[in-house]
């Protein structure tokens, strides 16, 4: 029987607070550090590995975290989730994003429908559509092939799919899998839509409108921008636009769309990259086979996340170390630092994934809690970040845990050798150096040049960023966030915090305001 309890009532958590803290400078110096790097590593799917040698943990702390995992029933709660129990208590819904890439447990039904079959069916429909676009069977009014796909959506309908597209763009060019260029319109700021429309040939573009409800204000506003551009070009929207929406939305049966593909309420936007939300744009851009490889990597990582052995479950281990850093050590932020240009927008996706999921101050039953929850997430790709905010990370007054991501090989076939090393070797040398510099620091009598060290980090390492490793990477972080939500006894699958601003914005547009809201509306000439 699964029980849901606040973290501060958990015995193993209180025990954890009494365990001696690790001196990271000592632990990571000399032979001790070399031994940790070899031993503190957990295999992930698709050839990735999670290495936590430079975290402020030792065997005693890991054993205490294992006890916490067992007492909070993390594996049992994950089983309940993937077997279709109502885990999203705020909206009284199941949580089924893992089901888009594989079946971990029992058959899950809703309204008499096998949900795994539903997701597979939609993936097949998208694949068939993409293949017809690539072959020219589905073409523009003149019978010419579409060359560009543009996704119109906001939040999870943009951040995840955009990050995944950018991650695979170079790889697809190198491997011959690049089918169509993808662009994204998300911001309601008209400059966003106009910039994209000015950069494409609308006559050879196909647009994907993504809105589960079919009523998202920003998305429908941007649709109007695109519709206007199509009309001005003498083009018919219904021949250039498809919808990804729910079967009950006003978009589902509209004649304004060439085709409609369906998602459901059991997949939140920030968890939707492996659904039709990501599937349509990625299948059109790179082909259905590439999207299938992406799903395979995510499915493999999900299987590891169901393992009760903490040292064989990288997502759960990563999650618990994060809880230790947040609730015991008191660190309020985490920096995501991918040493891969392909992952340039991955930190932005993880920012939404983590902060929208676990930015909660009430438990899953709507009761106030007395401990901190989700950290602030930020980041940029290396080495750019080194020349930006690393100064604060190294010598600032706050200690900020770091999540590095690195690959042994680039996505290019041909690198250049400059001064005895390739560009990729220089990149990898930088990430190795940063981990040790953060952990061990440097003593100097000139305090301006003194580095205290003791700045914890972990790194996920792989051979290459490709569809399968990207899927595994995505699933790792989705499951990490899920496990942390379970530990904190919060609902990681609703997002009431985004609603109030939307409600007030509608009041401003309807001129139904008072007080400060009226004055700010005047200030902005509304």
C-alpha positions as semicolon CSV with decimal commas, in nm:
position;residue;x (nm);y (nm);z (nm)
1;X;0,000;0,000;0,000
2;X;0,149;0,333;-0,109
3;X;0,134;0,615;0,144
4;X;0,195;0,983;0,077
5;X;0,366;1,175;0,357
6;X;0,544;1,508;0,389
7;X;0,922;1,493;0,383
8;X;0,965;1,636;0,733
9;X;0,770;1,341;0,877
10;X;1,003;1,082;0,720
11;X;1,244;0,916;0,967
12;X;1,517;0,847;0,711
13;X;1,516;1,214;0,611
14;X;1,568;1,323;0,969
15;X;1,845;1,063;0,999
16;X;2,006;1,203;0,684
17;X;2,040;1,544;0,842
18;X;2,263;1,398;1,114
19;X;2,520;1,235;0,885
20;X;2,863;1,401;0,863
21;X;2,902;1,622;0,558
22;X;3,164;1,543;0,293
23;X;3,464;1,770;0,251
24;X;3,458;1,784;-0,129
25;X;3,803;1,943;-0,162
26;X;3,960;1,654;0,028
27;X;3,744;1,390;-0,138
28;X;3,831;1,502;-0,491
29;X;4,204;1,567;-0,440
30;X;4,482;1,323;-0,530
31;X;4,420;0,949;-0,546
32;X;4,095;0,982;-0,352
33;X;3,950;1,187;-0,635
34;X;4,075;0,948;-0,902
35;X;3,914;0,656;-0,718
36;X;3,583;0,837;-0,686
37;X;3,568;0,919;-1,058
38;X;3,609;0,549;-1,136
39;X;3,364;0,420;-0,877
40;X;3,089;0,682;-0,853
41;X;2,935;0,618;-1,193
42;X;2,606;0,459;-1,299
43;X;2,531;0,333;-1,653
44;X;2,239;0,493;-1,834
45;X;2,064;0,394;-2,156
46;X;2,210;0,456;-2,505
47;X;2,570;0,444;-2,384
48;X;2,535;0,734;-2,140
49;X;2,666;0,731;-1,784
50;X;2,581;0,941;-1,479
51;X;2,898;1,024;-1,282
52;X;2,849;1,180;-0,939
53;X;3,208;1,167;-0,809
54;X;3,220;1,545;-0,759
55;X;2,901;1,555;-0,551
56;X;2,914;1,604;-0,172
57;X;2,821;1,244;-0,100
58;X;2,993;0,931;0,022
59;X;2,883;0,574;0,086
60;X;2,718;0,667;0,417
61;X;2,510;0,937;0,254
62;X;2,421;0,717;-0,044
63;X;2,304;0,444;0,195
64;X;2,092;0,700;0,379
65;X;1,944;0,817;0,049
66;X;1,865;0,456;-0,034
67;X;1,676;0,431;0,296
68;X;1,491;0,751;0,204
69;X;1,398;0,605;-0,136
70;X;1,258;0,295;0,030
71;X;1,069;0,477;0,306
72;X;0,911;0,720;0,058
73;X;0,829;0,424;-0,171
74;X;0,967;0,587;-0,483
75;X;0,962;0,272;-0,696
76;X;0,613;0,177;-0,579
77;X;0,489;0,528;-0,664
78;X;0,644;0,510;-1,009
79;X;0,474;0,172;-1,057
80;X;0,143;0,326;-0,954
81;X;0,199;0,603;-1,207
82;X;0,279;0,385;-1,506
83;X;0,001;0,140;-1,417
84;X;-0,253;0,419;-1,454
85;X;-0,336;0,536;-1,103
86;X;-0,450;0,898;-1,064
87;X;-0,120;1,062;-0,968
88;X;-0,206;1,415;-1,083
89;X;-0,425;1,491;-0,782
90;X;-0,477;1,859;-0,871
91;X;-0,650;1,776;-1,200
92;X;-0,757;1,422;-1,101
93;X;-0,577;1,266;-1,397
94;X;-0,344;0,983;-1,479
95;X;0,012;1,068;-1,587
96;X;0,103;0,878;-1,902
97;X;0,393;1,041;-2,087
98;X;0,610;0,730;-2,040
99;X;0,341;0,533;-2,223
100;X;0,414;0,727;-2,544
101;X;0,744;0,538;-2,574
102;X;0,676;0,199;-2,416
103;X;0,466;-0,017;-2,184
104;X;0,631;-0,054;-1,844
105;X;0,342;-0,221;-1,667
106;X;-0,022;-0,316;-1,704
107;X;-0,257;-0,212;-1,982
108;X;-0,389;0,136;-1,909
109;X;-0,740;0,225;-2,022
110;X;-0,941;0,546;-2,022
111;X;-1,294;0,578;-2,158
112;X;-1,265;0,221;-2,287
113;X;-0,952;0,300;-2,491
114;X;-0,615;0,125;-2,452
115;X;-0,393;0,432;-2,414
116;X;-0,075;0,264;-2,538
117;X;-0,259;0,162;-2,856
118;X;-0,391;0,518;-2,888
119;X;-0,041;0,670;-2,871
120;X;0,104;0,415;-3,112
121;X;-0,183;0,476;-3,355
122;X;-0,120;0,851;-3,352
123;X;0,254;0,795;-3,402
124;X;0,178;0,578;-3,704
125;X;-0,061;0,838;-3,847
126;X;0,207;1,104;-3,807
127;X;0,468;0,877;-3,967
128;X;0,243;0,809;-4,266
129;X;0,173;1,181;-4,305
130;X;0,543;1,272;-4,283
131;X;0,638;1,010;-4,540
132;X;0,375;1,148;-4,780
133;X;0,509;1,500;-4,733
134;X;0,865;1,383;-4,798
135;X;0,762;1,190;-5,109
136;X;0,561;1,482;-5,246
137;X;0,229;1,297;-5,228
138;X;0,118;1,574;-4,994
139;X;0,236;1,899;-5,153
140;X;0,137;2,263;-5,199
141;X;-0,124;2,388;-5,445
142;X;0,126;2,380;-5,731
143;X;0,229;2,023;-5,654
144;X;0,567;2,138;-5,518
145;X;0,725;1,978;-5,212
146;X;0,718;2,147;-4,875
147;X;1,070;2,237;-4,761
148;X;1,004;2,398;-4,422
149;X;0,793;2,305;-4,121
150;X;0,692;2,571;-3,867
151;X;0,561;2,478;-3,522
152;X;0,322;2,727;-3,358
153;X;0,290;2,668;-2,983
154;X;0,403;2,798;-2,646
155;X;0,547;2,649;-2,328
156;X;0,574;2,273;-2,358
157;X;0,451;2,292;-2,717
158;X;0,764;2,489;-2,801
159;X;1,050;2,447;-2,553
160;X;1,087;2,068;-2,567
161;X;1,033;2,018;-2,941
162;X;1,258;2,314;-3,023
163;X;1,535;2,182;-2,796
164;X;1,506;1,834;-2,951
165;X;1,514;1,970;-3,307
166;X;1,824;2,180;-3,242
167;X;1,991;1,885;-3,070
168;X;1,958;1,665;-3,381
169;X;1,991;1,920;-3,663
170;X;2,367;1,877;-3,718
171;X;2,348;1,501;-3,669
172;X;2,073;1,477;-3,930
173;X;2,273;1,678;-4,184
174;X;2,575;1,452;-4,133
175;X;2,383;1,124;-4,152
176;X;2,155;1,211;-4,443
177;X;1,842;1,228;-4,227
178;X;1,771;1,598;-4,274
179;X;1,436;1,627;-4,454
180;X;1,301;1,974;-4,379
181;X;1,413;2,281;-4,192
182;X;1,207;2,353;-3,880
183;X;1,118;2,691;-3,735
184;X;0,924;2,777;-3,420
185;X;0,681;3,057;-3,332
186;X;0,595;3,084;-2,963
187;X;0,596;3,436;-2,818
188;X;0,277;3,641;-2,854
189;X;0,510;3,933;-2,929
190;X;0,437;4,003;-3,299
191;X;0,809;4,040;-3,364
192;X;0,851;3,665;-3,310
193;X;0,599;3,557;-3,572
194;X;0,706;3,823;-3,822
195;X;1,073;3,730;-3,788
196;X;0,998;3,366;-3,868
197;X;0,761;3,451;-4,153
198;X;1,021;3,685;-4,303
199;X;1,278;3,405;-4,299
200;X;1,075;3,144;-4,490
201;X;0,897;3,088;-4,819
202;X;0,538;3,041;-4,701
203;X;0,440;2,876;-5,031
204;X;0,672;2,585;-4,948
205;X;0,600;2,575;-4,574
206;X;0,373;2,353;-4,370
207;X;0,261;2,479;-4,029
208;X;0,181;2,279;-3,713
209;X;-0,062;2,444;-3,472
210;X;-0,018;2,287;-3,126
211;X;-0,281;2,347;-2,860
212;X;-0,434;2,070;-2,650
213;X;-0,738;2,277;-2,557
214;X;-0,757;2,458;-2,890
215;X;-0,806;2,783;-2,696
216;X;-0,450;2,892;-2,602
217;X;-0,454;3,270;-2,655
218;X;-0,092;3,315;-2,758
219;X;-0,103;3,023;-3,001
220;X;-0,430;3,127;-3,167
221;X;-0,299;3,483;-3,198
222;X;0,010;3,355;-3,378
223;X;-0,210;3,134;-3,596
224;X;-0,387;3,450;-3,711
225;X;-0,051;3,602;-3,806
226;X;0,029;3,296;-4,016
227;X;-0,321;3,283;-4,169
228;X;-0,286;3,647;-4,271
229;X;0,053;3,579;-4,432
230;X;-0,089;3,283;-4,623
231;X;-0,384;3,489;-4,749
232;X;-0,155;3,769;-4,864
233;X;0,043;3,510;-5,059
234;X;-0,278;3,380;-5,217
235;X;-0,256;3,050;-5,028
236;X;-0,522;2,838;-4,858
237;X;-0,457;2,773;-4,486
238;X;-0,628;2,434;-4,505
239;X;-0,360;2,317;-4,750
240;X;-0,069;2,442;-4,539
241;X;-0,157;2,379;-4,174
242;X;-0,210;2,078;-3,949
243;X;-0,319;2,068;-3,586
244;X;-0,194;1,872;-3,287
245;X;-0,471;1,889;-3,032
246;X;-0,716;1,688;-2,824
247;X;-1,003;1,503;-2,987
248;X;-1,253;1,727;-2,807
249;X;-1,097;2,064;-2,895
250;X;-1,249;2,301;-3,153
251;X;-0,948;2,235;-3,377
252;X;-1,010;1,861;-3,402
253;X;-1,274;1,861;-3,676
254;X;-1,208;2,202;-3,829
255;X;-1,186;2,233;-4,206
256;X;-0,907;2,488;-4,160
257;X;-0,649;2,210;-4,123
258;X;-0,505;1,962;-4,365
259;X;-0,497;1,701;-4,087
260;X;-0,535;1,678;-3,709
261;X;-0,331;1,454;-3,479
262;X;-0,437;1,389;-3,125
263;X;-0,300;1,402;-2,773
264;X;-0,485;1,382;-2,443
265;X;-0,509;1,533;-2,096
266;X;-0,287;1,263;-1,944
267;X;0,030;1,421;-2,088
268;X;0,134;1,764;-1,961
269;X;0,288;2,008;-2,205
270;X;0,637;1,996;-2,053
271;X;0,628;1,615;-2,076
272;X;0,499;1,606;-2,433
273;X;0,813;1,585;-2,649
274;X;0,764;1,211;-2,701
275;X;0,396;1,259;-2,793
276;X;0,254;1,405;-3,112
277;X;0,366;1,748;-2,989
278;X;0,725;1,654;-3,060
279;X;0,647;1,369;-3,295
280;X;0,494;1,574;-3,576
281;X;0,770;1,833;-3,609
282;X;1,057;1,587;-3,555
283;X;0,911;1,331;-3,797
284;X;0,869;1,599;-4,063
285;X;1,215;1,745;-4,002
286;X;1,414;1,421;-3,978
287;X;1,183;1,135;-4,071
288;X;0,972;0,893;-3,862
289;X;1,261;0,648;-3,819
290;X;1,466;0,911;-3,637
291;X;1,174;0,991;-3,408
292;X;1,137;0,616;-3,339
293;X;1,504;0,599;-3,233
294;X;1,443;0,894;-3,001
295;X;1,150;0,707;-2,842
296;X;1,362;0,392;-2,805
297;X;1,625;0,580;-2,607
298;X;1,361;0,725;-2,376
299;X;1,198;0,382;-2,329
300;X;1,531;0,224;-2,234
301;X;1,595;0,493;-1,973
302;X;1,242;0,451;-1,832
303;X;1,317;0,083;-1,771
304;X;1,625;0,176;-1,567
305;X;1,413;0,420;-1,367
306;X;1,192;0,131;-1,255
307;X;1,488;-0,050;-1,094
308;X;1,463;-0,067;-0,714
309;X;1,844;-0,078;-0,677
310;X;1,944;0,286;-0,626
311;X;2,292;0,230;-0,768
312;X;2,141;0,097;-1,089
313;X;1,879;0,370;-1,120
314;X;2,052;0,691;-1,237
315;X;1,743;0,911;-1,241
316;X;1,645;0,819;-0,885
317;X;2,003;0,862;-0,761
318;X;2,031;1,201;-0,932
319;X;1,696;1,301;-0,780
320;X;1,789;1,202;-0,426
321;X;2,126;1,374;-0,439
322;X;1,935;1,682;-0,553
323;X;1,699;1,653;-0,256
324;X;2,001;1,623;-0,024
325;X;2,153;1,937;-0,176
326;X;1,826;2,130;-0,158
327;X;1,692;2,025;0,181
328;X;2,001;1,935;0,386
329;X;2,281;2,144;0,237
330;X;2,049;2,435;0,157
331;X;2,145;2,502;-0,205
332;X;1,871;2,691;-0,386
333;X;1,977;2,666;-0,753
334;X;2,114;2,420;-1,006
335;X;2,305;2,513;-1,321
336;X;2,264;2,290;-1,627
337;X;2,580;2,310;-1,837
338;X;2,579;2,105;-2,158
339;X;2,916;2,098;-2,335
340;X;2,739;2,042;-2,665
341;X;2,613;2,319;-2,890
342;X;2,330;2,092;-3,003
343;X;2,191;2,118;-2,650
344;X;2,186;2,498;-2,658
345;X;1,815;2,511;-2,568
346;X;1,809;2,203;-2,346
347;X;1,859;2,409;-2,025
348;X;1,556;2,620;-2,120
349;X;1,348;2,304;-2,159
350;X;1,472;2,167;-1,825
351;X;1,395;2,502;-1,665
352;X;1,028;2,461;-1,752
353;X;1,026;2,087;-1,680
354;X;1,168;2,130;-1,331
355;X;1,038;2,468;-1,217
356;X;0,684;2,426;-1,351
357;X;0,664;2,076;-1,205
358;X;0,819;2,121;-0,862
359;X;0,776;2,492;-0,795
360;X;0,512;2,416;-0,531
361;X;0,456;2,522;-0,169
362;X;0,163;2,292;-0,093
363;X;0,161;1,914;-0,089
364;X;-0,035;1,691;-0,325
365;X;-0,342;1,732;-0,102
366;X;-0,332;2,114;-0,114
367;X;-0,186;2,156;0,236
368;X;0,103;2,397;0,313
369;X;0,446;2,239;0,358
370;X;0,729;2,352;0,586
371;X;1,032;2,271;0,369
372;X;1,180;2,391;0,044
373;X;1,105;2,219;-0,287
374;X;1,220;2,271;-0,647
375;X;1,543;2,462;-0,715
376;X;1,595;2,748;-0,959
377;X;1,723;2,602;-1,288
378;X;1,937;2,797;-1,533
379;X;2,216;2,729;-1,778
380;X;2,395;2,781;-2,107
381;X;2,612;2,557;-2,322
382;X;2,986;2,543;-2,253
383;X;3,222;2,703;-2,324
384;X;3,000;3,010;-2,366
385;X;2,891;2,997;-2,003
386;X;3,252;2,999;-1,886
387;X;3,283;3,349;-2,029
388;X;2,951;3,458;-1,878
389;X;2,832;3,348;-1,532
390;X;3,102;3,100;-1,422
391;X;3,270;3,379;-1,224
392;X;2,984;3,367;-0,975
393;X;2,981;2,986;-0,980
394;X;3,351;2,973;-0,890
395;X;3,389;3,262;-0,645
396;X;3,043;3,390;-0,562
397;X;2,892;3,379;-0,214
398;X;2,635;3,113;-0,310
399;X;2,726;2,753;-0,379
400;X;2,532;2,636;-0,684
401;X;2,535;2,265;-0,776
402;X;2,625;2,199;-1,139
403;X;2,492;1,946;-1,389
404;X;2,740;1,898;-1,674
405;X;2,657;1,706;-1,992
406;X;2,933;1,606;-2,231
407;X;3,004;1,383;-2,530
408;X;3,331;1,223;-2,638
409;X;3,260;1,291;-3,004
410;X;3,102;1,582;-3,188
411;X;2,822;1,549;-3,441
412;X;3,060;1,645;-3,724
413;X;3,245;1,403;-3,949
414;X;3,548;1,626;-3,987
415;X;3,697;1,831;-3,704
416;X;4,001;2,055;-3,731
417;X;4,335;2,007;-3,554
418;X;4,467;2,335;-3,417
419;X;4,780;2,355;-3,199
420;X;4,792;1,979;-3,150
421;X;4,428;1,910;-3,057
422;X;4,086;1,912;-3,222
423;X;3,801;2,146;-3,136
424;X;3,619;1,859;-2,966
425;X;3,924;1,771;-2,758
426;X;3,947;2,133;-2,647
427;X;3,578;2,128;-2,552
428;X;3,617;1,807;-2,350
429;X;3,935;1,937;-2,185
430;X;3,737;2,238;-2,066
431;X;3,459;2,036;-1,904
432;X;3,709;1,805;-1,728
433;X;3,902;2,107;-1,603
434;X;3,590;2,284;-1,480
435;X;3,470;1,987;-1,275
436;X;3,803;1,963;-1,089
437;X;3,840;2,341;-1,057
438;X;3,496;2,370;-0,901
439;X;3,553;2,077;-0,665
440;X;3,914;2,134;-0,557
441;X;3,969;2,507;-0,602
442;X;4,311;2,674;-0,568
443;X;4,483;2,836;-0,271
444;X;4,636;3,179;-0,326
445;X;4,755;3,446;-0,082
446;X;4,587;3,698;-0,309
447;X;4,226;3,643;-0,207
448;X;4,106;3,777;-0,540
449;X;4,274;3,477;-0,700
450;X;4,181;3,228;-0,428
451;X;3,927;2,957;-0,515
452;X;3,771;2,787;-0,211
453;X;3,648;2,489;-0,414
454;X;3,382;2,267;-0,264
455;X;3,145;2,342;-0,553
456;X;2,961;2,015;-0,629
457;X;2,883;1,883;-0,977
458;X;2,782;1,574;-1,167
459;X;2,826;1,490;-1,532
460;X;2,632;1,281;-1,780
461;X;2,877;1,149;-2,041
462;X;2,803;0,981;-2,374
463;X;2,976;0,891;-2,698
464;X;2,767;1,114;-2,923
465;X;2,451;1,322;-2,919
466;X;2,213;1,128;-3,145
467;X;1,841;1,042;-3,140
468;X;1,875;0,751;-2,898
469;X;2,106;0,925;-2,651
470;X;1,885;1,237;-2,667
471;X;1,578;1,030;-2,580
472;X;1,761;0,873;-2,286
473;X;1,877;1,214;-2,167
474;X;1,524;1,354;-2,184
475;X;1,372;1,061;-1,994
476;X;1,644;1,081;-1,728
477;X;1,548;1,437;-1,637
478;X;1,174;1,376;-1,664
479;X;1,209;1,087;-1,420
480;X;1,445;1,279;-1,193
481;X;1,183;1,555;-1,156
482;X;0,912;1,295;-1,095
483;X;1,110;1,123;-0,817
484;X;1,187;1,454;-0,647
485;X;0,819;1,543;-0,653
486;X;0,741;1,210;-0,487
487;X;0,998;1,276;-0,212
488;X;0,861;1,625;-0,149
489;X;0,503;1,490;-0,156
490;X;0,396;1,747;-0,413
491;X;0,205;1,715;-0,740
492;X;0,460;1,755;-1,021
493;X;0,197;1,733;-1,293
494;X;-0,022;2,042;-1,265
495;X;0,072;2,410;-1,300
496;X;-0,181;2,634;-1,133
497;X;0,088;2,899;-1,092
498;X;0,068;2,995;-1,461
499;X;-0,304;3,068;-1,455
500;X;-0,349;3,386;-1,250
501;X;-0,150;3,607;-1,487
502;X;-0,351;3,476;-1,783
503;X;-0,679;3,559;-1,609
504;X;-0,567;3,912;-1,527
505;X;-0,437;3,967;-1,883
506;X;-0,783;3,884;-2,019
507;X;-0,933;4,138;-1,779
508;X;-0,690;4,402;-1,906
509;X;-0,784;4,332;-2,268
510;X;-1,154;4,348;-2,178
511;X;-1,094;4,680;-1,993
512;X;-1,231;4,527;-1,673
513;X;-0,962;4,650;-1,435
514;X;-0,920;4,852;-1,118
515;X;-0,642;4,984;-0,897
516;X;-0,284;4,910;-0,989
517;X;-0,391;4,691;-1,281
518;X;-0,565;4,987;-1,441
519;X;-0,260;5,208;-1,399
520;X;-0,021;4,949;-1,544
521;X;-0,258;4,907;-1,840
522;X;-0,243;5,283;-1,897
523;X;0,136;5,280;-1,859
524;X;0,155;5,025;-2,141
525;X;-0,101;5,208;-2,356
526;X;-0,362;4,931;-2,354
